[in-house]
mmCIF file of C-alpha atoms in Angstrom:
data_model
loop_
_atom_site.group_PDB
_atom_site.id
_atom_site.type_symbol
_atom_site.label_atom_id
_atom_site.label_comp_id
_atom_site.label_asym_id
_atom_site.label_seq_id
_atom_site.Cartn_x
_atom_site.Cartn_y
_atom_site.Cartn_z
ATOM 1 C CA UNK A 5 123.034 36.292 111.803
ATOM 2 C CA UNK A 6 125.616 38.628 113.316
ATOM 3 C CA UNK A 7 128.279 36.764 115.319
ATOM 4 C CA UNK A 8 129.144 38.222 118.707
ATOM 5 C CA UNK A 9 132.793 37.933 119.653
ATOM 6 C CA UNK A 10 134.584 38.119 122.987
ATOM 7 C CA UNK A 11 135.347 41.518 124.494
ATOM 8 C CA UNK A 12 139.020 41.354 123.472
ATOM 9 C CA UNK A 13 138.251 40.136 119.969
ATOM 10 C CA UNK A 14 135.605 42.838 119.545
ATOM 11 C CA UNK A 15 138.036 45.484 120.776
ATOM 12 C CA UNK A 16 140.659 44.287 118.284
ATOM 13 C CA UNK A 17 138.157 44.430 115.435
ATOM 14 C CA UNK A 18 137.011 47.937 116.310
ATOM 15 C CA UNK A 19 140.619 49.123 116.735
ATOM 16 C CA UNK A 20 141.459 47.777 113.261
ATOM 17 C CA UNK A 21 138.334 49.449 111.888
ATOM 18 C CA UNK A 22 139.278 52.833 113.338
ATOM 19 C CA UNK A 23 142.893 52.519 112.141
ATOM 20 C CA UNK A 24 141.612 51.736 108.632
ATOM 21 C CA UNK A 25 144.808 50.083 107.451
ATOM 22 C CA UNK A 26 147.248 47.393 108.514
ATOM 23 C CA UNK A 27 148.011 47.573 112.226
ATOM 24 C CA UNK A 28 150.942 45.880 113.941
ATOM 25 C CA UNK A 29 150.857 44.305 117.381
ATOM 26 C CA UNK A 30 153.092 47.086 118.789
ATOM 27 C CA UNK A 31 150.586 49.646 117.466
ATOM 28 C CA UNK A 32 147.714 47.694 119.015
ATOM 29 C CA UNK A 33 149.530 47.612 122.346
ATOM 30 C CA UNK A 34 150.096 51.361 122.197
ATOM 31 C CA UNK A 35 146.558 52.307 121.161
ATOM 32 C CA UNK A 36 144.407 49.564 122.682
ATOM 33 C CA UNK A 37 146.590 48.139 125.435
ATOM 34 C CA UNK A 38 146.958 44.609 124.043
ATOM 35 C CA UNK A 39 148.306 42.574 121.126
ATOM 36 C CA UNK A 40 146.232 40.307 118.898
ATOM 37 C CA UNK A 41 147.784 36.895 119.336
ATOM 38 C CA UNK A 42 147.146 33.324 120.405
ATOM 39 C CA UNK A 43 143.632 31.942 120.197
ATOM 40 C CA UNK A 44 142.129 35.379 119.627
ATOM 41 C CA UNK A 45 144.213 35.900 116.476
ATOM 42 C CA UNK A 46 143.468 32.390 115.201
ATOM 43 C CA UNK A 47 139.745 32.920 115.750
ATOM 44 C CA UNK A 48 139.701 36.214 113.840
ATOM 45 C CA UNK A 49 141.948 34.804 111.104
ATOM 46 C CA UNK A 50 139.223 32.270 110.291
ATOM 47 C CA UNK A 51 137.168 34.985 108.605
ATOM 48 C CA UNK A 52 137.473 38.556 109.802
ATOM 49 C CA UNK A 53 141.185 39.476 109.904
ATOM 50 C CA UNK A 54 144.183 38.722 107.706
ATOM 51 C CA UNK A 55 147.496 38.567 109.552
ATOM 52 C CA UNK A 56 151.065 38.301 108.332
ATOM 53 C CA UNK A 57 154.493 38.402 109.897
ATOM 54 C CA UNK A 58 156.477 41.592 109.342
ATOM 55 C CA UNK A 59 159.867 41.208 110.946
ATOM 56 C CA UNK A 60 159.218 39.949 114.457
ATOM 57 C CA UNK A 61 155.670 41.290 114.790
ATOM 58 C CA UNK A 62 152.352 40.302 113.305
ATOM 59 C CA UNK A 63 150.435 42.930 111.355
ATOM 60 C CA UNK A 64 146.685 42.688 110.920
ATOM 61 C CA UNK A 65 144.009 44.073 108.633
ATOM 62 C CA UNK A 66 140.263 43.626 108.331
ATOM 63 C CA UNK A 67 138.969 41.450 105.508
ATOM 64 C CA UNK A 68 135.756 42.345 103.673
ATOM 65 C CA UNK A 69 133.940 40.016 106.075
ATOM 66 C CA UNK A 70 135.643 41.904 108.890
ATOM 67 C CA UNK A 71 134.264 45.217 107.667
ATOM 68 C CA UNK A 72 130.822 43.619 107.428
ATOM 69 C CA UNK A 73 131.163 42.341 110.995
ATOM 70 C CA UNK A 74 132.041 45.847 112.205
ATOM 71 C CA UNK A 75 128.936 47.230 110.518
ATOM 72 C CA UNK A 76 126.843 44.605 112.275
ATOM 73 C CA UNK A 77 128.505 45.350 115.602
ATOM 74 C CA UNK A 78 127.875 49.074 115.292
ATOM 75 C CA UNK A 79 124.245 48.265 114.564
ATOM 76 C CA UNK A 80 123.996 46.374 117.869
ATOM 77 C CA UNK A 81 122.454 48.259 120.766
ATOM 78 C CA UNK A 82 124.513 46.590 123.467
ATOM 79 C CA UNK A 83 128.032 45.166 123.912
ATOM 80 C CA UNK A 84 128.754 41.430 124.017
ATOM 81 C CA UNK A 85 128.030 39.805 127.358
ATOM 82 C CA UNK A 86 129.067 39.909 130.107
ATOM 83 C CA UNK A 87 128.590 43.687 130.216
ATOM 84 C CA UNK A 88 131.449 45.071 132.285
ATOM 85 C CA UNK A 89 130.796 48.786 132.583
ATOM 86 C CA UNK A 90 128.170 51.449 132.134
ATOM 87 C CA UNK A 91 130.581 53.360 129.902
ATOM 88 C CA UNK A 92 130.702 50.425 127.466
ATOM 89 C CA UNK A 93 126.909 50.313 127.302
ATOM 90 C CA UNK A 94 126.713 54.045 126.542
ATOM 91 C CA UNK A 95 129.515 53.757 123.970
ATOM 92 C CA UNK A 96 127.526 51.105 122.095
ATOM 93 C CA UNK A 97 124.464 53.328 122.060
ATOM 94 C CA UNK A 98 126.609 56.100 120.548
ATOM 95 C CA UNK A 99 128.092 53.705 117.976
ATOM 96 C CA UNK A 100 124.601 52.615 116.999
ATOM 97 C CA UNK A 101 123.520 56.224 116.361
ATOM 98 C CA UNK A 102 126.701 56.806 114.352
ATOM 99 C CA UNK A 103 125.976 53.727 112.227
ATOM 100 C CA UNK A 104 122.349 54.742 111.654
ATOM 101 C CA UNK A 105 123.501 58.173 110.471
ATOM 102 C CA UNK A 106 125.930 56.586 107.983
ATOM 103 C CA UNK A 107 123.290 54.186 106.703
ATOM 104 C CA UNK A 108 120.841 57.049 106.259
ATOM 105 C CA UNK A 109 123.404 58.917 104.135
ATOM 106 C CA UNK A 110 124.567 55.769 102.287
ATOM 107 C CA UNK A 111 128.133 55.954 103.611
ATOM 108 C CA UNK A 112 130.140 52.784 104.314
ATOM 109 C CA UNK A 113 132.468 52.230 107.244
ATOM 110 C CA UNK A 114 135.318 51.541 104.854
ATOM 111 C CA UNK A 115 134.842 54.943 103.198
ATOM 112 C CA UNK A 116 134.928 56.671 106.579
ATOM 113 C CA UNK A 117 137.978 54.963 108.038
ATOM 114 C CA UNK A 118 140.170 54.206 105.024
ATOM 115 C CA UNK A 119 139.598 57.465 103.168
ATOM 116 C CA UNK A 120 139.038 58.016 99.485
ATOM 117 C CA UNK A 121 142.730 57.553 98.648
ATOM 118 C CA UNK A 122 142.629 53.794 99.218
ATOM 119 C CA UNK A 123 142.720 52.157 95.767
ATOM 120 C CA UNK A 124 139.796 49.931 94.768
ATOM 121 C CA UNK A 125 140.524 46.369 93.663
ATOM 122 C CA UNK A 126 140.256 47.211 89.942
ATOM 123 C CA UNK A 127 142.599 50.191 90.359
ATOM 124 C CA UNK A 128 145.027 48.100 92.382
ATOM 125 C CA UNK A 129 145.066 45.374 89.762
ATOM 126 C CA UNK A 130 145.995 47.952 87.124
ATOM 127 C CA UNK A 131 148.740 49.325 89.401
ATOM 128 C CA UNK A 132 150.130 45.797 89.796
ATOM 129 C CA UNK A 133 150.074 45.226 86.048
ATOM 130 C CA UNK A 134 151.838 48.544 85.372
ATOM 131 C CA UNK A 135 154.490 47.833 88.017
ATOM 132 C CA UNK A 136 154.998 44.346 86.595
ATOM 133 C CA UNK A 137 155.528 45.705 83.068
ATOM 134 C CA UNK A 138 158.144 48.135 84.379
ATOM 135 C CA UNK A 139 160.090 45.322 86.015
ATOM 136 C CA UNK A 140 159.663 42.385 83.629
ATOM 137 C CA UNK A 141 162.522 41.971 81.180
ATOM 138 C CA UNK A 142 160.411 39.856 78.818
ATOM 139 C CA UNK A 143 156.743 38.964 78.325
ATOM 140 C CA UNK A 144 155.657 36.605 81.138
ATOM 141 C CA UNK A 145 159.060 37.130 82.766
ATOM 142 C CA UNK A 146 159.463 36.463 86.481
ATOM 143 C CA UNK A 147 159.464 39.466 88.823
ATOM 144 C CA UNK A 148 160.252 39.413 92.533
ATOM 145 C CA UNK A 149 157.412 40.553 94.796
ATOM 146 C CA UNK A 150 159.989 42.387 96.896
ATOM 147 C CA UNK A 151 160.705 44.568 93.838
ATOM 148 C CA UNK A 152 157.044 44.928 92.885
ATOM 149 C CA UNK A 153 155.510 46.032 96.186
ATOM 150 C CA UNK A 154 157.455 49.320 96.553
ATOM 151 C CA UNK A 155 155.991 50.466 93.205
ATOM 152 C CA UNK A 156 152.431 50.209 94.548
ATOM 153 C CA UNK A 157 152.504 53.312 96.718
ATOM 154 C CA UNK A 158 150.500 53.117 99.933
ATOM 155 C CA UNK A 159 148.473 50.065 98.913
ATOM 156 C CA UNK A 160 148.046 47.807 101.935
ATOM 157 C CA UNK A 161 149.867 44.476 101.727
ATOM 158 C CA UNK A 162 146.700 42.509 102.508
ATOM 159 C CA UNK A 163 144.852 44.192 99.636
ATOM 160 C CA UNK A 164 147.747 43.536 97.254
ATOM 161 C CA UNK A 165 147.797 39.898 98.381
ATOM 162 C CA UNK A 166 144.056 39.575 97.720
ATOM 163 C CA UNK A 167 144.411 40.886 94.146
ATOM 164 C CA UNK A 168 147.439 38.677 93.449
ATOM 165 C CA UNK A 169 145.597 35.603 94.722
ATOM 166 C CA UNK A 170 142.598 36.450 92.555
ATOM 167 C CA UNK A 171 144.821 36.854 89.481
ATOM 168 C CA UNK A 172 146.406 33.499 90.298
ATOM 169 C CA UNK A 173 143.045 31.757 90.771
ATOM 170 C CA UNK A 174 141.802 33.015 87.410
ATOM 171 C CA UNK A 175 144.996 32.017 85.589
ATOM 172 C CA UNK A 176 145.911 35.600 84.714
ATOM 173 C CA UNK A 177 149.076 35.420 86.796
ATOM 174 C CA UNK A 178 151.384 32.793 88.247
ATOM 175 C CA UNK A 179 152.997 32.880 91.681
ATOM 176 C CA UNK A 180 155.853 30.533 92.569
ATOM 177 C CA UNK A 181 158.428 30.155 95.344
ATOM 178 C CA UNK A 182 162.063 31.059 94.813
ATOM 179 C CA UNK A 183 163.754 27.715 94.151
ATOM 180 C CA UNK A 184 167.069 28.869 95.612
ATOM 181 C CA UNK A 185 166.076 29.400 99.247
ATOM 182 C CA UNK A 186 169.585 30.547 100.142
ATOM 183 C CA UNK A 187 169.154 33.513 97.805
ATOM 184 C CA UNK A 188 166.123 34.829 99.688
ATOM 185 C CA UNK A 189 166.591 38.127 101.496
ATOM 186 C CA UNK A 190 164.512 39.326 104.473
ATOM 187 C CA UNK A 191 162.678 41.612 102.027
ATOM 188 C CA UNK A 192 161.863 38.609 99.803
ATOM 189 C CA UNK A 193 160.444 36.699 102.767
ATOM 190 C CA UNK A 194 158.380 39.647 103.957
ATOM 191 C CA UNK A 195 156.963 40.333 100.477
ATOM 192 C CA UNK A 196 155.926 36.723 99.847
ATOM 193 C CA UNK A 197 152.313 35.733 99.233
ATOM 194 C CA UNK A 198 151.253 32.606 101.079
ATOM 195 C CA UNK A 199 149.038 30.204 99.123
ATOM 196 C CA UNK A 200 148.230 26.676 100.191
ATOM 197 C CA UNK A 201 150.711 26.789 103.043
ATOM 198 C CA UNK A 202 153.592 27.842 100.773
ATOM 199 C CA UNK A 203 155.319 31.221 100.443
ATOM 200 C CA UNK A 204 155.540 32.495 96.871
ATOM 201 C CA UNK A 205 158.163 35.083 95.978
ATOM 202 C CA UNK A 206 157.975 35.445 92.174
ATOM 203 C CA UNK A 207 155.245 36.719 89.870
ATOM 204 C CA UNK A 208 154.539 36.266 86.168
ATOM 205 C CA UNK A 209 151.542 37.893 84.484
ATOM 206 C CA UNK A 210 149.998 36.636 81.262
ATOM 207 C CA UNK A 211 150.049 38.984 78.300
ATOM 208 C CA UNK A 212 146.586 40.524 77.898
#
């Protein structure tokens, strides 16, 4: 059953959908008039949005469940209650017609708003493996994520994180923290992948 969210949470989800990529709190403030923080961020982080700290600001991106939620919301004929304006009601009717048109033509929201240039998971995994081989000085050698990420083009950080976590879960790759915390640079901290409450800065990929 489709979960209805609060007005602010729904607005954040739809703003992230339209943006199609990672969106920082300053960008949200500029385009939607608010930041995603506090209880609203924690609620969406449970399932629909992945958030990470970039410098001083949080950046957010829809998860696959988030994209599914947006599809369900566009299929709804009315906004979440309480309904605050006639304009919102009419906007939901328009969104519903838009969604029905896409469904009729077998087009997904993600295709519309992220564009065809966004790499699929399989393509992104291959990009990660190629970048790793360029950087690794020996088979299974350790490579810093801060060095790896710039070689992945425009791939969104959240999507890269998802592929790295999957590789780690399946034993195809290993992610570990930098043991010498004093050696960490701001770039190292920003590039880290958080697993089990711990930031991991180094990557090793098994030889295939």
